[in-house]
CSV table of C-alpha atoms and ligand atoms in Angstrom, one decimal:
chain,number,residue,atom,x,y,z
A,240,MET,CA,65.0,258.4,152.6
A,241,ILE,CA,62.2,259.8,150.8
A,242,LYS,CA,61.1,263.3,150.7
A,243,ASN,CA,62.6,266.5,152.3
A,244,ARG,CA,59.5,268.2,152.1
A,245,SER,CA,59.3,269.7,155.7
A,246,LEU,CA,56.7,268.5,157.9
A,247,LEU,CA,54.8,271.3,159.0
A,248,PHE,CA,52.8,271.1,162.4
A,249,SER,CA,50.7,274.2,162.7
A,250,LEU,CA,48.3,274.0,165.8
A,251,GLY,CA,46.3,276.3,167.0
A,252,CYS,CA,46.3,278.9,164.1
A,253,LEU,CA,43.8,281.4,164.2
A,254,ILE,CA,41.5,281.1,161.2
A,255,LEU,CA,37.6,281.3,161.3
A,256,SER,CA,35.7,278.0,160.9
A,257,SER,CA,33.8,279.5,158.1
A,258,ALA,CA,37.0,280.1,156.1
A,259,PHE,CA,37.4,276.1,156.2
A,260,LEU,CA,33.9,275.7,154.9
A,261,CYS,CA,34.7,278.1,151.9
A,262,GLY,CA,37.5,275.4,151.6
A,263,CYS,CA,40.3,278.1,152.4
A,264,GLY,CA,42.3,276.1,155.0
A,265,GLU,CA,46.0,275.7,154.2
A,266,ASN,CA,44.5,271.6,153.9
A,267,ASN,CA,41.3,271.5,153.5
A,268,THR,CA,40.6,268.1,152.6
A,269,ALA,CA,41.9,267.0,156.3
A,270,LYS,CA,39.5,266.1,159.0
A,271,LYS,CA,40.0,269.1,161.5
A,272,PRO,CA,40.9,267.2,165.1
A,273,GLU,CA,38.4,268.1,167.2
A,274,VAL,CA,39.1,270.8,170.4
A,275,LYS,CA,37.1,272.5,173.2
A,276,GLU,CA,36.1,275.8,171.7
A,277,GLU,CA,37.7,277.6,175.1
A,278,ALA,CA,40.7,276.0,173.8
A,279,PRO,CA,44.1,278.4,174.1
A,280,ILE,CA,45.0,280.0,171.2
A,281,VAL,CA,49.0,279.1,170.6
A,282,TYR,CA,50.8,279.0,167.2
A,283,ILE,CA,52.8,276.1,167.2
A,284,THR,CA,54.9,275.4,163.8
A,285,ALA,CA,57.2,272.8,164.3
A,286,THR,CA,59.2,270.5,161.9
A,287,PRO,CA,59.5,267.5,164.5
A,288,THR,CA,62.8,265.6,164.7
A,289,PRO,CA,63.3,265.1,168.2
A,290,LYS,CA,66.9,263.6,169.6
A,291,PRO,CA,66.8,259.9,171.0
A,292,THR,CA,68.8,261.7,173.5
A,293,SER,CA,66.1,263.2,175.3
A,294,THR,CA,63.9,261.4,177.6
A,295,SER,CA,60.3,262.5,177.3
A,296,THR,CA,58.1,262.2,174.6
A,297,PRO,CA,58.8,264.6,171.9
A,298,THR,CA,56.1,267.4,171.0
A,299,PRO,CA,56.0,269.4,168.5
A,300,ARG,CA,58.8,273.0,169.1
A,301,SER,CA,56.3,276.1,170.3
A,302,THR,CA,58.1,279.1,168.5
A,303,ASN,CA,56.4,282.3,168.6
A,304,THR,CA,55.8,282.8,165.0
A,305,PRO,CA,52.5,283.5,164.9
A,306,LYS,CA,51.6,281.2,161.7
A,307,PRO,CA,53.3,279.3,158.7
A,308,THR,CA,52.9,281.8,156.0
A,309,ASN,CA,50.9,279.5,153.3
A,310,THR,CA,48.4,280.1,156.2
A,311,PRO,CA,45.4,282.2,155.3
A,312,ALA,CA,45.1,285.2,157.4
A,313,PRO,CA,43.5,284.9,160.6
A,314,ALA,CA,39.8,286.6,161.0
A,315,VAL,CA,39.5,288.8,163.7
A,316,THR,CA,36.3,287.5,165.2
A,317,ALA,CA,37.0,283.9,164.9
A,318,THR,CA,36.5,280.7,166.8
A,319,PRO,CA,40.3,279.0,166.9
A,320,VAL,CA,40.2,276.4,165.3
A,321,PRO,CA,43.4,274.6,165.0
A,322,THR,CA,45.0,272.9,161.5
A,323,LEU,CA,47.6,270.6,161.2
A,324,SER,CA,49.5,270.7,157.9
A,325,VAL,CA,51.2,267.3,157.5
A,326,LYS,CA,53.3,266.1,155.2
A,327,GLY,CA,54.0,262.5,156.6
A,328,ILE,CA,54.3,260.3,159.0
A,329,ALA,CA,57.8,259.0,158.0
A,330,GLU,CA,59.1,262.3,157.8
A,331,TYR,CA,57.7,263.0,161.8
A,332,TYR,CA,59.6,260.3,163.1
A,333,GLN,CA,62.4,260.1,161.0
A,334,ASP,CA,65.1,260.7,163.8
A,335,TYR,CA,64.1,257.5,165.2
A,336,PHE,CA,62.6,254.9,163.2
A,337,PRO,CA,60.9,254.2,159.2
A,338,ILE,CA,57.2,253.7,158.9
A,339,GLY,CA,55.7,251.1,156.7
A,340,VAL,CA,52.5,250.3,155.5
A,341,ALA,CA,50.9,246.7,154.2
A,342,VAL,CA,49.7,247.3,150.8
A,343,PRO,CA,47.3,245.2,148.5
A,344,ASP,CA,48.9,244.4,145.1
A,345,TYR,CA,45.1,246.5,143.5
A,346,ALA,CA,47.0,250.1,145.3
A,347,PHE,CA,49.7,249.8,142.9
A,348,SER,CA,47.4,250.8,140.5
A,349,VAL,CA,45.9,253.6,141.5
A,350,ASP,CA,47.8,256.9,142.0
A,351,ARG,CA,46.0,258.1,145.1
A,352,TYR,CA,46.8,254.9,147.4
A,353,LYS,CA,50.6,255.5,145.6
A,354,ASN,CA,50.6,259.0,146.5
A,355,LEU,CA,49.3,258.6,149.9
A,356,VAL,CA,52.0,255.9,150.6
A,357,LEU,CA,54.6,257.7,149.3
A,358,ASP,CA,53.5,260.8,151.4
A,359,ASN,CA,53.5,259.0,154.6
A,360,TYR,CA,55.5,255.7,154.5
A,361,THR,CA,59.6,254.7,153.7
A,362,GLN,CA,58.9,250.7,154.0
A,363,ILE,CA,56.3,248.5,152.4
A,364,THR,CA,54.8,244.9,153.3
A,365,PRO,CA,53.1,243.6,150.4
A,366,GLU,CA,49.7,242.5,152.1
A,367,ASN,CA,49.6,238.6,150.5
A,368,GLU,CA,52.2,238.5,147.7
A,369,THR,CA,55.5,237.2,149.4
A,370,LYS,CA,53.6,234.7,151.3
A,371,PRO,CA,54.2,231.1,150.2
A,372,ASP,CA,51.0,230.8,148.5
A,373,ALA,CA,51.7,233.7,146.4
A,374,LEU,CA,55.5,232.2,145.7
A,375,LEU,CA,55.2,228.6,145.1
A,376,ASP,CA,54.3,227.5,141.8
A,377,PRO,CA,52.1,224.4,141.8
A,378,ASN,CA,52.3,223.5,137.9
A,379,LYS,CA,55.7,223.9,138.0
A,380,SER,CA,56.7,221.9,141.0
A,381,ARG,CA,54.0,218.9,139.3
A,382,SER,CA,55.7,219.0,136.2
A,383,GLY,CA,59.1,219.0,136.8
A,384,LEU,CA,59.1,215.9,139.4
A,385,PRO,CA,61.0,214.4,139.7
A,386,ASP,CA,63.9,217.0,139.5
A,387,THR,CA,61.8,219.1,141.8
A,388,TYR,CA,61.0,216.5,144.3
A,389,TYR,CA,63.7,218.2,146.8
A,390,ARG,CA,62.9,221.7,145.5
A,391,ALA,CA,59.4,223.5,144.4
A,392,ALA,CA,59.2,225.7,141.9
A,393,VAL,CA,58.9,229.3,142.9
A,394,SER,CA,57.2,232.1,141.1
A,395,PHE,CA,58.3,235.7,142.0
A,396,SER,CA,55.8,237.7,139.3
A,397,ARG,CA,52.6,238.2,141.8
A,398,CYS,CA,54.9,240.3,144.0
A,399,ASN,CA,56.4,242.3,140.8
A,400,LYS,CA,54.5,245.6,141.3
A,401,ALA,CA,55.4,246.0,145.0
A,402,VAL,CA,59.1,245.5,144.2
A,403,LYS,CA,58.9,247.4,141.4
A,404,PHE,CA,57.1,250.6,143.7
A,405,CYS,CA,59.6,250.3,146.3
A,406,VAL,CA,62.8,250.2,143.9
A,407,GLU,CA,61.6,253.3,141.7
A,408,ASN,CA,60.8,255.3,144.8
A,409,ASN,CA,63.7,254.1,147.1
A,410,LEU,CA,61.2,252.6,149.5
A,411,GLN,CA,62.3,249.1,151.7
A,412,MET,CA,60.6,246.1,151.7
A,413,ARG,CA,59.7,243.5,154.5
A,414,LEU,CA,59.6,240.1,153.2
A,415,HIS,CA,56.5,238.5,155.2
A,416,THR,CA,56.6,235.4,155.5
A,417,LEU,CA,58.8,232.5,155.1
A,418,VAL,CA,57.3,229.5,157.2
A,419,TRP,CA,53.5,229.7,158.3
A,420,HIS,CA,50.5,227.3,158.7
A,421,SER,CA,48.4,229.9,157.0
A,422,GLN,CA,48.8,230.7,153.4
A,423,THR,CA,50.6,227.9,152.5
A,424,PRO,CA,49.6,225.0,150.4
A,425,HIS,CA,48.9,221.7,151.4
A,426,TRP,CA,50.3,220.5,148.5
A,427,PHE,CA,53.6,221.6,149.4
A,428,PHE,CA,53.9,218.7,152.1
A,429,THR,CA,52.8,215.9,149.6
A,430,GLU,CA,54.9,213.4,147.6
A,431,ASP,CA,54.0,214.3,144.3
A,432,TYR,CA,52.6,218.1,144.8
A,433,SER,CA,48.9,216.9,144.7
A,434,THR,CA,46.7,218.3,147.2
A,435,THR,CA,45.3,214.8,148.0
A,436,GLY,CA,49.0,213.1,148.0
A,437,LYS,CA,50.6,211.3,150.9
A,438,LEU,CA,52.9,213.8,153.2
A,439,VAL,CA,56.6,213.5,152.6
A,440,SER,CA,59.0,212.2,155.4
A,441,ARG,CA,60.6,214.9,157.9
A,442,GLU,CA,64.0,214.8,156.0
A,443,VAL,CA,62.0,215.2,152.6
A,444,MET,CA,60.2,218.6,153.7
A,445,LEU,CA,63.4,219.2,155.4
A,446,LYS,CA,65.1,219.9,152.4
A,447,ARG,CA,62.0,221.1,150.7
A,448,MET,CA,62.2,223.9,153.2
A,449,GLU,CA,66.2,224.3,152.9
A,450,ASN,CA,65.8,225.1,149.5
A,451,TYR,CA,62.4,227.6,149.7
A,452,ILE,CA,63.9,229.7,152.4
A,453,LYS,CA,67.6,229.6,150.1
A,454,ASP,CA,65.8,230.2,146.7
A,455,VAL,CA,63.5,233.2,147.8
A,456,LEU,CA,66.0,234.7,150.1
A,457,GLU,CA,68.8,234.4,147.2
A,458,TYR,CA,66.1,235.7,144.5
A,459,PHE,CA,66.0,239.3,146.5
A,460,ASP,CA,69.6,239.6,147.6
A,461,THR,CA,70.5,238.7,143.7
A,462,ASN,CA,68.5,241.0,141.8
A,463,TYR,CA,67.2,243.5,144.6
A,464,PRO,CA,70.5,243.6,147.0
A,465,GLY,CA,69.4,245.9,150.2
A,466,LEU,CA,65.8,246.0,149.0
A,467,ILE,CA,64.8,243.5,152.0
A,468,TYR,CA,65.3,244.9,155.0
A,469,ALA,CA,63.3,242.2,157.2
A,470,VAL,CA,62.4,238.7,156.7
A,471,ASP,CA,59.4,236.8,159.1
A,472,VAL,CA,61.4,233.6,159.2
A,473,CYS,CA,58.7,232.2,161.0
A,474,ASN,CA,55.0,233.5,161.3
A,475,GLU,CA,52.9,232.7,164.3
A,476,ALA,CA,54.3,229.4,165.6
A,477,PHE,CA,53.1,229.6,168.9
A,478,ASP,CA,49.4,229.8,170.3
A,479,ARG,CA,48.0,228.9,174.0
A,480,GLY,CA,46.7,225.7,174.3
A,481,ASP,CA,46.8,225.0,170.6
A,482,GLY,CA,47.8,221.0,171.0
A,483,ASP,CA,51.6,221.3,172.0
A,484,GLU,CA,52.5,221.1,175.6
A,485,ASN,CA,54.8,224.2,174.8
A,486,TRP,CA,52.1,226.2,173.0
A,487,ILE,CA,54.0,225.0,170.0
A,488,ARG,CA,51.2,225.3,166.8
A,489,LYS,CA,49.9,222.2,165.9
A,490,ASN,CA,46.6,222.1,164.8
A,491,LYS,CA,46.0,222.9,161.5
A,492,ASN,CA,49.8,223.1,160.4
A,493,ASP,CA,51.2,221.3,158.2
A,494,TRP,CA,54.8,222.3,159.1
A,495,TYR,CA,54.1,220.5,162.7
A,496,THR,CA,52.8,217.5,161.5
A,497,VAL,CA,55.6,217.0,158.9
A,498,VAL,CA,58.5,218.0,160.1
A,499,GLY,CA,57.7,218.2,164.1
A,500,PRO,CA,57.8,221.0,166.6
A,501,ASP,CA,61.2,222.0,166.0
A,502,TYR,CA,59.7,223.3,162.7
A,503,TYR,CA,60.6,227.2,163.3
A,504,TYR,CA,63.7,226.5,164.5
A,505,GLN,CA,65.0,224.8,161.4
A,506,ALA,CA,63.6,227.9,159.9
A,507,PHE,CA,65.8,229.9,161.7
A,508,LEU,CA,69.0,227.8,161.0
A,509,PHE,CA,68.3,227.9,157.1
A,510,ALA,CA,67.4,230.9,157.3
A,511,ARG,CA,70.2,232.1,159.0
A,512,LYS,CA,72.4,229.9,156.4
A,513,TYR,CA,71.4,231.8,153.2
A,514,ALA,CA,70.1,235.6,154.4
A,515,PRO,CA,72.9,238.2,153.8
A,516,ASP,CA,73.6,240.4,156.8
A,517,TYR,CA,71.1,243.4,156.1
A,518,MET,CA,68.3,241.2,156.0
A,519,LYS,CA,67.4,240.8,159.4
A,520,LEU,CA,65.5,237.7,161.0
A,521,PHE,CA,62.3,238.0,162.4
A,522,TYR,CA,59.9,236.1,164.7
A,523,ASN,CA,56.5,237.6,163.8
A,524,ASP,CA,53.6,236.8,166.0
A,525,TYR,CA,50.0,237.9,167.6
A,526,GLY,CA,48.6,238.5,170.6
A,527,CYS,CA,52.3,238.9,172.2
A,528,SER,CA,50.9,240.7,175.5
A,529,GLY,CA,49.1,237.1,176.4
A,530,LYS,CA,52.2,234.9,175.2
A,531,TYR,CA,55.3,236.7,175.2
A,532,ASN,CA,56.8,234.4,178.3
A,533,LYS,CA,56.4,231.7,176.3
A,534,ILE,CA,58.0,233.1,172.8
A,535,ILE,CA,60.9,234.2,174.7
A,536,LYS,CA,61.4,230.5,176.2
A,537,ASN,CA,60.4,228.8,172.8
A,538,LEU,CA,63.0,230.8,170.8
A,539,ALA,CA,65.8,230.8,173.2
A,540,GLN,CA,67.9,228.0,171.4
A,541,ALA,CA,67.9,230.0,168.3
A,542,LYS,CA,68.2,232.9,170.2
A,543,GLU,CA,71.5,231.6,171.9
A,544,GLU,CA,72.4,230.4,169.0
A,545,GLY,CA,72.4,234.0,167.1
A,546,LEU,CA,70.0,232.4,164.3
A,547,ILE,CA,67.6,235.3,165.2
A,548,ASP,CA,67.9,238.8,165.1
A,549,GLY,CA,64.3,240.4,166.3
A,550,ILE,CA,60.8,239.8,167.1
A,551,GLY,CA,57.5,241.3,165.1
A,552,MET,CA,54.6,242.1,167.1
A,553,GLN,CA,51.9,242.1,164.9
A,554,SER,CA,49.7,244.5,167.0
A,555,HIS,CA,46.3,244.0,165.7
A,556,LEU,CA,44.5,246.0,168.8
A,557,SER,CA,41.4,247.2,169.8
A,558,THR,CA,40.6,250.5,171.6
A,559,SER,CA,39.3,248.3,174.4
A,560,ASP,CA,43.4,247.1,174.7
A,561,THR,CA,45.5,248.7,177.3
A,562,VAL,CA,48.6,249.8,175.3
A,563,GLY,CA,50.3,250.8,178.3
A,564,GLY,CA,49.5,247.6,179.7
A,565,SER,CA,50.4,244.5,179.3
A,566,TYR,CA,51.3,245.4,175.4
A,567,LEU,CA,54.0,247.6,177.0
A,568,LEU,CA,55.0,244.6,179.0
A,569,ALA,CA,55.4,242.4,175.8
A,570,MET,CA,57.6,245.1,174.3
A,571,THR,CA,59.7,245.7,177.4
A,572,ALA,CA,60.2,242.0,177.6
A,573,PHE,CA,61.7,241.1,174.0
A,574,LEU,CA,63.7,244.4,174.7
A,575,LYS,CA,65.0,243.4,177.7
A,576,GLU,CA,65.6,239.7,176.7
A,577,GLY,CA,68.0,241.6,173.9
A,578,TYR,CA,65.5,241.5,170.4
A,579,GLU,CA,65.1,244.3,168.0
A,580,LEU,CA,61.7,245.2,167.9
A,581,GLN,CA,59.8,246.0,164.8
A,582,VAL,CA,55.8,246.6,165.1
A,583,THR,CA,54.6,244.6,162.1
A,584,GLU,CA,50.7,244.6,161.7
A,585,LEU,CA,49.4,247.9,163.6
A,586,ASP,CA,45.7,248.5,163.4
A,587,ILE,CA,43.7,249.4,166.4
A,588,GLY,CA,39.8,248.7,165.8
A,589,VAL,CA,37.0,251.1,167.0
A,590,ALA,CA,34.0,249.1,168.9
A,591,SER,CA,31.5,251.8,166.9
A,592,ASP,CA,31.3,253.7,164.3
A,593,THR,CA,31.3,257.2,166.5
A,594,ASP,CA,33.4,260.0,167.2
A,595,TYR,CA,33.6,259.1,171.1
A,596,GLU,CA,35.5,255.7,169.7
A,597,TYR,CA,37.5,257.8,166.9
A,598,SER,CA,39.0,259.9,169.9
A,599,ARG,CA,39.4,256.7,172.0
A,600,GLN,CA,41.5,255.7,169.1
A,601,ALA,CA,43.3,258.5,168.9
A,602,ARG,CA,44.7,258.2,172.1
A,603,LYS,CA,45.8,254.8,172.0
A,604,TYR,CA,47.9,255.5,169.0
A,605,LYS,CA,49.3,258.6,170.4
A,606,VAL,CA,50.0,257.0,173.7
A,607,LEU,CA,51.5,253.9,171.6
A,608,PHE,CA,54.1,255.7,170.1
A,609,GLY,CA,54.8,257.9,173.1
A,610,ASN,CA,55.5,255.0,174.7
A,611,ILE,CA,57.7,253.6,172.0
A,612,LEU,CA,59.4,257.2,171.7
A,613,ASP,CA,60.2,256.4,175.7
A,614,LEU,CA,61.7,253.1,175.0
A,615,LYS,CA,63.9,254.6,172.0
A,616,ASN,CA,64.7,257.2,174.2
A,617,LYS,CA,66.1,254.8,176.9
A,618,GLY,CA,68.1,253.4,174.1
A,619,TYR,CA,66.5,250.2,173.1
A,620,ASN,CA,66.0,249.0,169.7
A,621,ILE,CA,63.0,249.4,168.2
A,622,SER,CA,63.9,249.5,164.5
A,623,SER,CA,60.4,250.1,162.8
A,624,VAL,CA,56.7,250.6,163.0
A,625,THR,CA,54.3,249.4,159.8
A,626,PHE,CA,50.7,250.0,159.7
A,627,TRP,CA,48.3,247.1,158.6
A,628,GLY,CA,47.4,248.7,155.1
A,629,ILE,CA,46.3,251.8,154.0
A,630,ALA,CA,42.7,253.3,154.8
A,631,ASP,CA,39.9,251.9,156.7
A,632,HIS,CA,38.0,250.7,153.6
A,633,LEU,CA,40.9,248.5,152.6
A,634,SER,CA,41.9,247.1,155.6
A,635,TRP,CA,41.1,243.4,156.5
A,636,ARG,CA,39.1,245.2,159.3
A,637,SER,CA,37.5,247.5,157.9
A,638,ASP,CA,34.3,247.0,159.8
A,639,LYS,CA,36.4,248.1,162.7
A,640,TYR,CA,37.9,251.3,161.0
A,641,PRO,CA,41.4,251.0,162.6
A,642,LEU,CA,43.4,252.9,160.5
A,643,LEU,CA,44.7,256.8,159.6
A,644,PHE,CA,42.7,257.6,157.0
A,645,ASP,CA,39.3,257.3,156.0
A,646,ARG,CA,38.0,255.9,152.7
A,647,SER,CA,38.4,259.3,151.1
A,648,LEU,CA,41.8,259.1,152.1
A,649,ASN,CA,41.6,262.3,154.7
A,650,PRO,CA,43.7,262.1,157.6
A,651,LYS,CA,41.6,260.7,160.7
A,652,LYS,CA,42.0,262.0,164.4
A,653,SER,CA,44.1,258.4,164.7
A,654,TYR,CA,46.5,260.4,162.2
A,655,TYR,CA,47.1,263.1,164.5
A,656,GLY,CA,47.5,261.0,167.4
A,657,VAL,CA,50.5,259.3,166.0
A,658,LEU,CA,51.7,262.9,165.1
A,659,GLN,CA,51.5,263.7,168.9
A,660,ASP,CA,48.8,266.3,168.1
A,661,PRO,CA,48.7,268.4,171.4
A,662,SER,CA,45.1,268.5,171.4
A,663,ILE,CA,45.0,264.5,171.7
A,664,LEU,CA,44.7,263.7,175.2
A,665,ASN,CA,48.5,261.4,175.9
A,666,ILE,CA,45.9,258.8,178.1
A,667,GLU,CA,44.0,256.1,176.9
B,37,GLA,C1,48.4,237.8,159.7
B,37,GLA,C2,49.2,237.9,159.0
B,37,GLA,C3,49.1,238.7,158.0
B,37,GLA,C4,47.7,239.1,157.5
B,37,GLA,C5,47.0,239.2,158.9
B,37,GLA,C6,45.3,239.5,158.6
B,37,GLA,O1,48.3,239.0,161.1
B,37,GLA,O2,50.5,237.5,159.6
B,37,GLA,O3,50.1,238.2,157.0
B,37,GLA,O4,47.2,237.8,156.7
B,37,GLA,O5,46.9,237.8,159.6
B,37,GLA,O6,45.2,239.8,157.0
């Protein structure tokens, strides 16, 4: 685990607003959470290391210590302004589960992005660099024929930076994703690996699938044993009304066209065959609130046969979603079914760039994490939460400002929501 810096959570320190304006605050780059001016003055310092035995959502411990030593002395007639001095989300939740983040490749070349990642997260998902279109090598596959007919060539150069960053900093990596209808090149499915070639048979494609899964898993296990904590074996195989009567994704899905409706099951068979024990095998999907029953039904055989360890809930949410409603129902359903659960792509978009929406967003994050902690306290196996991006301007949903840091990398209210800041209401 990274960081032995203690997470100092000091709320309600009596400090003049003007002290902050002068740049005298302990963390004067941080956006301060709003509280009503009449808020009672309380002093809280905490290293929140809540124990999983408690049934309640952990809150930072209250002490009578008036303030941390490195906080500027309070001014006498000040309006109370809360300060939060936090060193990282991962540290806050370290007794519960690791916290990860999806990182775009260019961020590994920018110090301030790397520092933010190291301060807050202990797991990385390369945003694109371990997807099939990044790992499959078209030129070598074509030029290697006929030797490559059953075994397309792979190349790992595109994920080198992510891997190096993880290894150097003792972070774990999520392998996202092996079998997916999207970001998988059409040429992978044709006789001559051309974009216009004839599609291969199911038998040939199953061999290609097996070799691809084998080569990718073996590469990481051989070169970086222990690095990959979870593998998204299959992403987004089920979708309402997308063709197949069982919600198995049919349209615009080469895997379905060439292999058939059991393609996701086959992927799990091969993944289990080649994955070492420490790589947990996951099915990953979006919109789980609306289809968790279908997911559970369609994965039942793979689960029964021990081919799958967990479900990844992508969790691209909005402030209009009720995280305590169907989202929580979906989580609970997967957990009760005996799956390990990971939140794999969390972001919560706002409806507008307004204070009202950012407060709502912060409450959603607070409630969502509170619910996860409650489930953990009840003994359920939630083993990781990953945010889908570092900061709003780098997000795939940048117009929805869905993350914890703004474009200057200052923490937003949502950040304090994740940290269970008592000044943020615990209601949606
Ligand atoms: C899905 C995928 C992710 C990413 C997002 C959009 O959620 O699983 O890898 O592509 O879409 O960026």
